[in-house]
Short mmCIF file of C-alpha atoms in Angstrom, two decimals:
data_model
loop_
_atom_site.label_atom_id
_atom_site.label_comp_id
_atom_site.label_asym_id
_atom_site.label_seq_id
_atom_site.Cartn_x
_atom_site.Cartn_y
_atom_site.Cartn_z
CA MET A 117 -54.04 40.04 62.24
CA ASP A 118 -57.37 40.23 63.40
CA GLU A 119 -58.39 36.08 64.31
CA ASP A 120 -62.00 37.27 62.66
CA ASN A 121 -60.23 38.17 59.48
CA ASP A 122 -60.67 35.14 56.73
CA TYR A 123 -57.75 35.14 55.48
CA ALA A 124 -56.43 34.12 58.97
CA LYS A 125 -59.55 31.30 59.21
CA ASN A 126 -59.16 30.20 55.92
CA PRO A 127 -55.01 30.35 53.68
CA CYS A 128 -55.98 28.77 51.19
CA ASN A 129 -58.35 31.49 50.62
CA LEU A 130 -56.66 34.19 47.97
CA ASP A 131 -59.31 36.62 47.79
CA ASP A 132 -59.00 37.29 51.25
CA MET A 133 -55.07 37.50 50.44
CA PRO A 134 -53.33 40.17 51.59
CA GLN A 135 -52.20 41.73 48.19
CA ILE A 136 -48.60 41.32 49.00
CA GLU A 137 -48.73 38.32 50.18
CA LYS A 138 -50.68 37.11 46.62
CA ASP A 139 -47.32 38.31 45.14
CA THR A 140 -44.79 36.74 47.15
CA PHE A 141 -47.87 33.86 46.64
CA HIS A 142 -47.82 33.92 42.96
CA TYR A 143 -43.87 34.76 42.11
CA GLU A 144 -43.20 31.33 44.88
CA LEU A 145 -45.35 29.38 42.70
CA LYS A 146 -44.28 30.32 39.37
CA SER A 147 -40.70 29.97 40.08
CA LEU A 148 -41.70 26.09 41.03
CA LEU A 149 -43.31 25.49 38.13
CA HIS A 150 -40.95 26.49 35.88
CA LEU A 151 -38.26 24.36 38.19
CA GLN A 152 -40.39 21.59 37.41
CA ARG A 153 -39.45 18.14 35.41
CA GLY A 154 -42.61 18.03 34.07
CA MET A 155 -44.82 20.39 31.96
CA THR A 156 -47.38 23.14 33.14
CA PHE A 157 -49.63 24.60 30.58
CA LYS A 158 -52.83 26.52 30.32
CA LEU A 159 -55.20 27.23 27.38
CA GLU A 160 -57.46 29.91 27.09
CA LYS A 161 -60.13 30.24 24.06
CA ILE A 162 -59.71 33.76 22.61
CA ASN A 163 -61.67 34.80 19.67
CA GLY A 164 -63.05 30.54 19.15
CA ARG A 165 -59.42 29.09 19.39
CA LEU A 166 -57.56 27.24 21.79
CA VAL A 167 -54.45 29.14 22.96
CA HIS A 168 -52.11 28.64 25.17
CA THR A 169 -52.09 31.33 28.21
CA PHE A 170 -49.13 30.20 30.19
CA VAL A 171 -45.97 27.42 30.14
CA ALA A 172 -43.77 26.12 32.50
CA GLY A 173 -41.55 23.29 33.50
CA GLU A 174 -38.16 21.87 31.97
CA LEU A 175 -39.80 19.75 30.24
CA VAL A 176 -40.46 22.44 27.19
CA ARG A 177 -37.55 23.08 26.85
CA SER A 178 -36.33 19.23 26.51
CA MET A 179 -38.48 19.19 23.15
CA GLY A 180 -36.32 22.44 22.41
CA TYR A 181 -39.14 24.92 22.97
CA SER A 182 -39.20 28.16 24.80
CA CYS A 183 -41.83 29.75 26.88
CA GLU A 184 -41.90 33.01 24.78
CA GLN A 185 -42.33 30.84 22.03
CA VAL A 186 -45.72 28.95 23.26
CA ILE A 187 -47.34 31.33 25.17
CA GLY A 188 -50.02 32.79 22.72
CA LYS A 189 -49.97 30.42 20.44
CA THR A 190 -52.26 27.32 19.32
CA ILE A 191 -51.95 24.14 18.69
CA GLU A 192 -51.88 24.12 14.72
CA GLU A 193 -49.11 27.36 15.23
CA LEU A 194 -46.21 24.69 17.45
CA LEU A 195 -46.27 21.63 16.28
CA PRO A 196 -46.39 20.03 12.25
CA PRO A 197 -49.37 18.92 11.08
CA GLU A 198 -49.79 15.28 11.73
CA TYR A 199 -49.60 15.70 15.54
CA THR A 200 -52.13 18.64 15.49
CA ARG A 201 -55.23 17.20 14.92
CA GLU A 202 -55.17 14.24 17.26
CA LYS A 203 -54.18 16.61 20.17
CA ASN A 204 -56.54 19.36 19.10
CA ASP A 205 -59.47 16.92 19.20
CA TYR A 206 -57.98 15.98 22.99
CA TYR A 207 -57.68 19.98 24.18
CA GLU A 208 -61.23 20.65 22.29
CA LYS A 209 -63.18 17.62 24.93
CA ALA A 210 -61.34 19.33 27.61
CA TRP A 211 -62.89 22.57 27.25
CA ALA A 212 -66.32 20.94 26.85
CA GLY A 213 -66.18 20.25 30.34
CA GLU A 214 -64.16 15.96 30.17
CA GLU A 215 -60.98 15.93 31.90
CA VAL A 216 -59.11 14.14 29.38
CA SER A 217 -55.90 12.05 29.66
CA TYR A 218 -53.30 11.30 26.58
CA GLU A 219 -49.26 9.88 25.69
CA GLY A 220 -47.63 11.75 23.23
CA TYR A 221 -43.88 11.66 21.34
CA LEU A 222 -42.46 14.85 19.90
CA ASN A 223 -38.32 15.46 19.53
CA GLY A 224 -37.63 12.26 21.13
CA ILE A 225 -40.10 12.70 24.08
CA HIS A 226 -42.10 9.89 25.21
CA TYR A 227 -44.56 12.25 27.67
CA LEU A 228 -48.28 11.37 29.42
CA ALA A 229 -50.70 14.81 29.30
CA SER A 230 -54.03 14.79 31.60
CA LEU A 231 -55.98 18.26 30.91
CA LYS A 232 -58.61 18.99 33.42
CA PRO A 233 -61.22 22.37 32.21
CA ILE A 234 -61.42 24.92 35.18
CA VAL A 235 -65.24 25.97 35.39
CA HIS A 236 -66.56 29.33 36.89
CA SER A 237 -70.34 30.08 37.08
CA GLY A 238 -71.15 26.42 34.78
CA SER A 239 -68.85 27.70 31.82
CA VAL A 240 -65.53 26.81 31.50
CA THR A 241 -62.72 29.19 31.98
CA GLU A 242 -59.97 27.94 31.21
CA VAL A 243 -57.78 24.35 30.69
CA ILE A 244 -54.76 23.64 33.21
CA ALA A 245 -52.96 20.58 31.57
CA THR A 246 -49.49 18.88 33.49
CA CYS A 247 -47.39 16.86 31.52
CA VAL A 248 -44.70 14.97 32.63
CA ASP A 249 -41.42 13.08 30.83
CA ILE A 250 -42.05 8.87 30.45
CA THR A 251 -40.15 8.81 27.98
CA GLU A 252 -37.05 5.79 30.51
CA GLN A 253 -40.38 4.16 31.14
CA LYS A 254 -41.26 3.84 27.56
CA LYS A 255 -38.12 2.39 27.15
CA THR A 256 -38.05 -0.18 30.42
CA GLU A 257 -41.49 -1.20 28.97
CA GLU A 258 -39.88 -2.10 25.34
CA GLU A 259 -37.14 -3.60 26.93
CA LEU A 260 -39.58 -5.79 28.54
CA ARG A 261 -41.71 -6.11 25.88
CA LYS A 262 -38.16 -7.24 23.65
CA THR A 263 -37.65 -9.65 26.51
CA LYS A 264 -40.91 -10.68 27.09
CA GLU A 265 -41.51 -11.70 23.59
CA LEU A 266 -37.16 -13.63 23.08
CA LEU A 267 -39.01 -15.26 25.97
CA GLU A 268 -42.20 -16.72 24.42
CA SER A 269 -40.34 -17.33 20.74
CA ILE A 270 -37.61 -19.30 23.36
CA ILE A 271 -40.58 -21.40 24.46
CA HIS A 272 -42.86 -21.72 21.85
CA ASN A 273 -39.85 -23.27 19.21
CA THR A 274 -38.14 -25.11 22.09
CA ALA A 275 -37.59 -29.21 21.69
CA ASP A 276 -38.62 -29.26 25.20
CA ALA A 277 -41.93 -29.31 27.25
CA ILE A 278 -42.48 -26.86 29.42
CA GLY A 279 -45.51 -26.12 31.64
CA VAL A 280 -47.42 -24.14 34.82
CA PHE A 281 -49.88 -25.92 36.68
CA ASP A 282 -50.81 -24.72 40.16
CA LEU A 283 -51.25 -26.73 43.80
CA GLN A 284 -54.36 -28.27 42.62
CA GLY A 285 -52.49 -30.18 39.46
CA ARG A 286 -54.58 -28.04 37.20
CA MET A 287 -52.46 -27.00 33.98
CA ILE A 288 -52.24 -22.66 34.03
CA GLN A 289 -49.88 -23.15 30.72
CA ALA A 290 -49.01 -24.75 28.66
CA ASN A 291 -46.27 -25.05 25.68
CA PRO A 292 -46.93 -26.65 21.90
CA ALA A 293 -43.85 -28.52 22.17
CA PHE A 294 -46.12 -30.07 25.33
CA GLU A 295 -49.31 -30.78 22.95
CA VAL A 296 -46.62 -32.57 20.81
CA MET A 297 -45.10 -34.60 23.48
CA TYR A 298 -48.24 -35.87 25.20
CA GLY A 299 -51.24 -35.89 22.66
CA TRP A 300 -53.27 -32.64 24.04
CA GLY A 301 -54.85 -30.00 21.81
CA HIS A 302 -54.48 -27.00 23.23
CA GLU A 303 -58.04 -26.35 24.34
CA GLU A 304 -58.07 -29.82 25.86
CA ILE A 305 -55.01 -28.28 28.75
CA LEU A 306 -55.70 -25.33 29.80
CA GLY A 307 -57.57 -25.69 33.27
CA GLU A 308 -57.34 -28.94 33.71
CA ASN A 309 -56.13 -32.22 35.19
CA LEU A 310 -54.65 -34.02 32.51
CA PRO A 311 -53.24 -37.79 33.90
CA ILE A 312 -50.33 -38.07 32.59
CA ILE A 313 -49.04 -39.87 35.34
CA PRO A 314 -48.90 -43.81 35.00
CA SER A 315 -50.70 -45.27 37.98
CA PHE A 316 -47.12 -46.89 39.67
CA LYS A 317 -46.13 -43.21 39.24
CA ILE A 318 -48.56 -41.26 41.57
CA GLU A 319 -46.43 -41.64 44.64
CA GLU A 320 -42.95 -41.18 43.79
CA THR A 321 -44.72 -37.49 41.51
CA LYS A 322 -46.33 -36.92 45.34
CA ARG A 323 -42.80 -36.97 46.94
CA ILE A 324 -41.54 -34.30 44.51
CA MET A 325 -44.68 -31.97 44.59
CA GLU A 326 -44.09 -32.11 48.77
CA GLU A 327 -40.53 -30.81 47.98
CA VAL A 328 -40.89 -27.82 45.57
CA LYS A 329 -44.19 -27.00 46.99
CA ALA A 330 -41.22 -26.98 50.05
CA GLY A 331 -39.67 -24.42 47.75
CA ASN A 332 -36.59 -27.15 46.52
CA ILE A 333 -36.30 -26.76 42.99
CA ILE A 334 -35.74 -30.03 41.79
CA LYS A 335 -33.37 -30.16 38.56
CA GLY A 336 -32.74 -33.36 36.37
CA PHE A 337 -35.35 -36.30 37.33
CA GLU A 338 -36.12 -39.20 35.72
CA THR A 339 -39.26 -40.53 35.79
CA ILE A 340 -42.35 -41.99 33.27
CA ARG A 341 -44.56 -40.23 31.77
CA GLN A 342 -47.88 -41.54 30.12
CA LYS A 343 -49.41 -39.75 26.81
CA LYS A 344 -52.89 -39.44 25.73
CA ASP A 345 -52.90 -42.47 23.75
CA GLY A 346 -52.17 -44.39 26.55
CA SER A 347 -48.51 -45.42 25.72
CA LEU A 348 -45.37 -44.58 28.41
CA ILE A 349 -42.21 -42.27 27.57
CA GLU A 350 -38.83 -42.20 29.74
CA ILE A 351 -38.39 -38.03 30.43
CA SER A 352 -36.17 -36.27 32.16
CA ALA A 353 -37.84 -32.93 34.35
CA SER A 354 -36.72 -30.20 36.49
CA TYR A 355 -39.82 -28.08 38.92
CA SER A 356 -39.04 -25.33 40.57
CA PRO A 357 -41.99 -23.39 42.59
CA VAL A 358 -43.58 -20.52 40.94
CA ARG A 359 -44.30 -17.37 43.85
CA ASP A 360 -46.35 -13.78 43.32
CA ASN A 361 -46.06 -11.24 44.50
CA GLN A 362 -45.51 -11.81 47.85
CA GLY A 363 -42.87 -14.48 47.53
CA GLU A 364 -46.03 -16.58 48.64
CA ILE A 365 -45.98 -20.02 46.40
CA ILE A 366 -48.83 -19.93 44.10
CA GLY A 367 -47.99 -23.43 41.56
CA VAL A 368 -44.89 -25.36 39.37
CA SER A 369 -43.41 -25.35 36.52
CA PHE A 370 -42.04 -27.77 35.02
CA THR A 371 -39.36 -28.71 31.68
CA ALA A 372 -39.56 -32.09 29.95
CA ARG A 373 -37.73 -33.92 27.50
CA ASP A 374 -38.58 -37.17 25.65
CA VAL A 375 -35.09 -39.25 26.58
CA THR A 376 -37.28 -42.40 25.35
CA GLU A 377 -34.65 -43.24 22.00
CA HIS A 378 -31.67 -41.76 23.48
CA ASN A 379 -32.23 -43.66 27.22
CA ARG A 380 -32.69 -46.60 24.52
CA THR A 381 -29.50 -46.34 22.32
CA ALA A 382 -27.46 -45.91 25.46
CA GLU A 383 -28.72 -48.82 26.89
CA LEU A 384 -28.27 -50.41 23.21
CA LEU A 385 -24.82 -49.72 23.01
CA ARG A 386 -23.67 -50.42 26.63
CA LYS A 387 -25.15 -53.82 26.09
CA SER A 388 -23.41 -54.00 22.68
CA ASP A 389 -20.33 -54.39 23.97
CA ARG A 390 -21.58 -56.66 26.35
CA LEU A 391 -23.06 -58.91 23.45
CA SER A 392 -19.82 -58.70 21.02
CA ILE A 393 -17.59 -60.54 24.19
CA ILE A 394 -20.72 -62.28 25.04
CA GLY A 395 -20.71 -64.02 21.35
CA GLN A 396 -17.25 -65.17 20.83
CA LEU A 397 -17.72 -66.58 24.28
CA ALA A 398 -21.23 -68.36 23.02
CA ALA A 399 -20.03 -69.59 20.08
CA SER A 400 -16.46 -71.59 21.75
CA VAL A 401 -18.34 -73.03 24.52
CA ALA A 402 -21.58 -74.16 22.30
CA HIS A 403 -19.34 -75.79 20.86
CA GLU A 404 -17.51 -77.78 23.36
CA ILE A 405 -20.73 -78.75 25.05
CA ARG A 406 -22.85 -79.43 22.30
CA ASN A 407 -21.18 -82.70 21.10
CA PRO A 408 -19.81 -84.50 24.46
CA LEU A 409 -23.72 -83.30 25.74
CA THR A 410 -25.38 -85.16 22.76
CA ALA A 411 -22.70 -88.75 23.80
CA LEU A 412 -23.96 -88.01 27.59
CA LYS A 413 -27.20 -87.47 26.16
CA GLY A 414 -27.57 -90.87 23.92
CA PHE A 415 -26.11 -92.83 26.84
CA LEU A 416 -28.53 -91.93 29.31
CA GLN A 417 -31.25 -92.51 26.86
CA LEU A 418 -29.57 -96.20 26.82
CA LEU A 419 -29.65 -96.27 30.16
CA THR A 420 -33.14 -95.00 30.58
CA SER A 421 -34.99 -97.91 28.52
CA GLY A 422 -32.82 -100.62 29.62
CA ASP A 423 -33.88 -99.55 33.35
CA LYS A 424 -37.24 -97.49 33.59
CA ASN A 425 -37.64 -97.75 37.60
CA ASN A 426 -34.21 -96.06 38.04
CA PRO A 427 -35.94 -92.43 39.49
CA TYR A 428 -32.36 -90.57 38.93
CA TYR A 429 -32.61 -91.05 35.14
CA PRO A 430 -35.93 -89.05 34.55
CA ILE A 431 -34.29 -85.93 35.86
CA MET A 432 -30.42 -86.87 34.53
CA LEU A 433 -32.07 -86.64 31.05
CA ASP A 434 -34.58 -83.21 32.26
CA GLU A 435 -30.61 -81.83 33.47
CA MET A 436 -29.53 -82.96 30.13
CA ASN A 437 -32.10 -81.20 28.09
CA ARG A 438 -31.91 -78.48 30.34
CA ILE A 439 -28.66 -77.60 29.37
CA GLU A 440 -28.95 -78.55 25.88
CA MET A 441 -31.43 -75.67 26.14
CA ILE A 442 -28.92 -72.87 27.68
CA THR A 443 -26.77 -74.28 25.03
CA ASN A 444 -29.34 -73.54 21.73
CA GLU A 445 -29.66 -69.99 24.02
CA PHE A 446 -25.88 -69.64 23.22
CA LEU A 447 -26.09 -70.40 19.53
CA VAL A 448 -28.83 -67.57 19.13
CA LEU A 449 -26.32 -64.96 20.44
CA ALA A 450 -23.41 -67.15 18.78
CA LYS A 451 -24.26 -66.33 14.94
CA PRO A 452 -26.43 -64.40 12.70
CA GLN A 453 -29.89 -66.06 11.88
CA ALA A 454 -31.16 -66.47 8.63
CA LYS A 455 -33.57 -64.05 7.90
CA ALA A 456 -36.78 -66.86 7.05
CA TYR A 457 -39.65 -64.10 7.25
CA GLU A 458 -42.87 -65.30 6.72
CA LEU A 459 -46.39 -63.20 6.83
CA ASN A 460 -48.01 -64.79 10.49
CA SER A 461 -50.97 -63.64 12.74
CA LEU A 462 -49.91 -63.13 15.88
CA HIS A 463 -53.07 -64.42 17.09
CA GLU A 464 -52.38 -67.87 16.21
CA ILE A 465 -48.72 -67.37 17.47
CA LEU A 466 -49.85 -66.40 20.14
CA ARG A 467 -52.84 -68.99 21.10
CA ARG A 468 -50.78 -71.38 20.02
CA VAL A 469 -47.78 -69.87 22.86
CA ILE A 470 -51.09 -69.66 25.81
CA THR A 471 -51.90 -73.71 25.62
CA LEU A 472 -48.37 -74.66 25.55
CA ALA A 473 -48.25 -72.29 28.56
CA GLN A 474 -51.35 -73.32 30.39
CA ILE A 475 -50.46 -75.97 31.42
CA GLN A 476 -47.68 -74.48 32.89
CA GLY A 477 -50.05 -72.07 34.42
CA LEU A 478 -52.69 -74.63 35.83
CA MET A 479 -49.59 -75.81 37.71
CA ASN A 480 -49.47 -72.98 39.36
CA GLN A 481 -52.67 -71.64 39.63
CA VAL A 482 -52.48 -69.09 37.23
CA ASP A 483 -55.31 -68.34 34.75
CA ILE A 484 -54.19 -66.58 31.89
CA LYS A 485 -56.78 -64.38 30.06
CA THR A 486 -56.65 -63.04 26.29
CA VAL A 487 -58.08 -59.66 25.08
CA PHE A 488 -57.52 -59.79 21.05
CA GLU A 489 -58.73 -56.88 19.06
CA PRO A 490 -60.10 -58.29 15.84
CA ASP A 491 -59.88 -58.32 12.10
CA LEU A 492 -55.56 -57.32 12.57
CA PRO A 493 -53.22 -57.33 9.29
CA PRO A 494 -50.21 -60.23 9.33
CA VAL A 495 -46.68 -59.33 10.89
CA LEU A 496 -43.49 -60.70 8.97
CA CYS A 497 -41.54 -62.60 11.30
CA ASN A 498 -39.57 -65.51 11.71
CA GLN A 499 -42.39 -67.45 13.47
CA ASN A 500 -39.98 -70.26 15.84
CA GLN A 501 -38.55 -67.17 16.94
CA ILE A 502 -41.12 -65.00 17.50
CA ILE A 503 -42.60 -68.19 19.79
CA GLN A 504 -39.75 -68.55 21.78
CA VAL A 505 -40.08 -64.81 22.42
CA PHE A 506 -44.05 -65.39 23.76
CA LEU A 507 -43.18 -68.24 25.51
CA ASN A 508 -40.36 -66.57 28.01
CA VAL A 509 -42.29 -63.55 28.19
CA ILE A 510 -45.60 -65.46 29.37
CA LYS A 511 -43.07 -68.34 31.44
CA ASN A 512 -40.87 -65.39 33.26
CA ALA A 513 -44.95 -64.07 34.37
CA ILE A 514 -46.32 -67.40 35.70
CA GLU A 515 -42.81 -67.63 37.93
CA ALA A 516 -43.52 -64.07 38.84
CA MET A 517 -46.45 -65.59 40.62
CA PRO A 518 -45.42 -68.64 42.67
CA GLY A 519 -49.44 -67.63 44.40
CA GLY A 520 -51.68 -68.01 41.37
CA GLY A 521 -52.59 -65.18 40.11
CA ILE A 522 -53.80 -63.90 36.21
CA ILE A 523 -51.44 -63.14 33.40
CA THR A 524 -53.84 -60.60 30.38
CA ILE A 525 -52.26 -60.83 27.47
CA SER A 526 -53.55 -58.61 24.66
CA LEU A 527 -52.80 -57.86 21.15
CA GLU A 528 -54.27 -54.60 19.49
CA LYS A 529 -52.91 -52.39 16.50
CA LEU A 530 -50.69 -48.94 17.08
CA GLU A 531 -50.80 -46.04 14.19
CA PRO A 532 -48.62 -45.52 12.27
CA GLY A 533 -48.45 -49.15 11.54
CA TYR A 534 -47.10 -51.38 14.37
CA LEU A 535 -49.01 -54.47 16.66
CA LEU A 536 -48.46 -54.24 20.27
CA VAL A 537 -48.37 -56.64 22.14
CA GLN A 538 -49.32 -57.01 26.32
CA VAL A 539 -48.19 -59.29 28.72
CA ILE A 540 -49.47 -58.29 32.46
CA ASP A 541 -48.98 -60.45 35.43
CA GLN A 542 -50.04 -59.93 39.23
CA GLY A 543 -46.63 -61.35 39.76
CA THR A 544 -43.97 -59.96 43.05
CA GLY A 545 -42.75 -57.26 40.17
CA ILE A 546 -38.93 -56.10 39.82
CA PRO A 547 -37.38 -53.05 42.22
CA GLY A 548 -36.78 -49.70 39.78
CA ASP A 549 -33.08 -50.32 39.96
CA ARG A 550 -32.85 -53.41 38.89
CA ILE A 551 -35.37 -53.63 35.72
CA SER A 552 -32.24 -51.26 33.46
CA SER A 553 -30.51 -54.57 33.97
CA LEU A 554 -33.09 -56.81 32.82
CA GLY A 555 -31.65 -58.02 29.37
CA GLU A 556 -28.13 -58.63 30.42
CA PRO A 557 -25.82 -62.00 29.96
CA PHE A 558 -26.48 -63.99 33.30
CA TYR A 559 -28.45 -61.11 34.61
CA SER A 560 -32.05 -62.58 36.00
CA THR A 561 -34.42 -61.96 38.97
CA LYS A 562 -34.39 -65.40 39.18
CA GLU A 563 -32.38 -68.00 42.02
CA LYS A 564 -31.67 -70.05 38.88
CA GLY A 565 -31.63 -68.24 35.67
CA THR A 566 -29.14 -67.06 33.33
CA GLY A 567 -30.62 -64.18 31.55
CA LEU A 568 -30.63 -65.84 28.65
CA GLY A 569 -33.55 -65.97 28.29
CA LEU A 570 -34.43 -61.82 27.83
CA LEU A 571 -31.04 -61.66 25.80
CA VAL A 572 -32.53 -64.36 23.43
CA SER A 573 -35.68 -62.43 22.98
CA TYR A 574 -34.54 -58.45 23.13
CA ARG A 575 -31.77 -59.76 20.49
CA ILE A 576 -34.91 -61.51 18.39
CA ILE A 577 -37.24 -58.32 18.55
CA GLU A 578 -34.59 -55.80 17.53
CA GLU A 579 -34.12 -58.35 14.29
CA HIS A 580 -37.45 -57.92 13.42
CA ASN A 581 -37.18 -54.04 14.06
CA GLY A 582 -39.19 -53.86 17.36
CA LYS A 583 -38.74 -53.27 20.72
CA ILE A 584 -39.58 -54.54 24.02
CA ASP A 585 -40.42 -52.32 27.26
CA ILE A 586 -40.51 -54.02 30.83
CA TYR A 587 -42.44 -51.72 33.30
CA SER A 588 -42.76 -52.73 37.00
CA GLU A 589 -43.95 -52.38 40.07
CA ILE A 590 -42.74 -53.70 43.16
CA GLY A 591 -45.81 -55.89 44.50
CA LYS A 592 -49.03 -54.81 42.23
CA GLY A 593 -47.05 -56.60 38.88
CA THR A 594 -45.35 -56.09 35.72
CA LEU A 595 -46.15 -55.28 32.01
CA VAL A 596 -44.04 -56.27 29.26
CA ASN A 597 -44.61 -54.76 25.63
CA ILE A 598 -43.46 -56.09 22.75
CA ILE A 599 -44.07 -54.10 19.29
CA LEU A 600 -43.44 -55.63 16.07
CA PRO A 601 -44.02 -53.76 12.43
CA ILE A 602 -46.25 -54.48 9.88
CA HIS A 603 -45.25 -55.32 6.65
CA SER A 604 -47.50 -55.62 3.54
CA PRO A 605 -46.79 -58.37 0.91
CA SER A 606 -44.94 -56.29 -1.21
CA GLU A 607 -43.20 -55.13 1.22
CA GLN A 608 -42.76 -58.66 2.04
CA GLN A 609 -40.85 -59.63 -1.24
CA LYS A 610 -38.90 -56.42 -0.80
CA ILE A 611 -37.46 -57.54 1.98
CA GLU A 612 -36.97 -61.14 0.38
#
């Protein structure tokens, strides 16, 4: 073949191709089109109607048609009326010169069609269309959609708080349980760095986050978190890294369950077993000690009156009083207390207790500050027992600061229907693994302590339908929350 032949220069130029090769090319092209898994068809406008002048491909037969049935027919002649209007609109747009793509469904087949107008001398002379079967893709999309809806339903309706935050700590997503658990509304959460970590848990949380950012998963981690209103809750949390398509960690997801009541119930059950034993022991010990103790104390007072210069008598009398105090604490545990409750002002009770405690505070260079909310309702309580609780707590706070410091006592109303007393010291603090043992018989953080003071305090507050929570951090101090229910005079009459 001559090198100057146009076909030799441009083998894609069919006009310059020899006829025999044209025929071979057209035959091979038609064969390929007929063997394709999709479908190709051509539209031309004949007598003002768009007619299928060519069709080929496996998809034609999958839809239940033969090529002979389609060629020479309009869309209205091929498809049921409910299909034709929309499809004809697409055809007309393509004939007007617009490239059109659309999805369709026919005889159980989902397909994607693309219409391309062919222009000669400024006018559309035909429309070439290609269709591909996307049935499996649609099934996969539907399965993914159902799976997504299922997961969203589970996340939306679970009682566990679920959230996702970025590496800077900003919330990306949170479910309704998160809003309920922590007290923030949806519009307050997204994009914010929420203050849910109390100050004494910041370092611990940083260590956990470093592990997660390194690709580790943390499961069943129990810690303390802070709600919007400032109250603290115990949670069991799991953390895991969130990765992008390249496997890079871009955030952290977590699931948290409020285990405050669960832990409290488990602790009460554990302590109740010990209390049942200690109660029996207390009754026996108190009975055996009080009678000889009364006699010894009486004789010692006689000796003191006869020999007032003996320096050992006051020491012996103080120790006798200490034994008597421990015995009285045994009796509180040993027998049920009569519910002689009256409406009392916690303002007045606290001021009285603080007056008693200030002497010991001054001796230990401890200053007591108060922050009392005004106009608070009275509490139905046994005044002497509540005084005993506050004295125990404040005395412990003073003894926790041998080098002096400040105790802050606050009183405020909690909604609904509770008063909160907070006692915060600047003492040495209590190790986290020892806080759970506070209030147990004969367990004390003090060298000469019996543990009975807190045990009695817990028992008294429980009998008043309240609760005591203790939070502490080594070197920073201890916070004691005492919550008591508010009762109206009418409720008082019901109880009596």
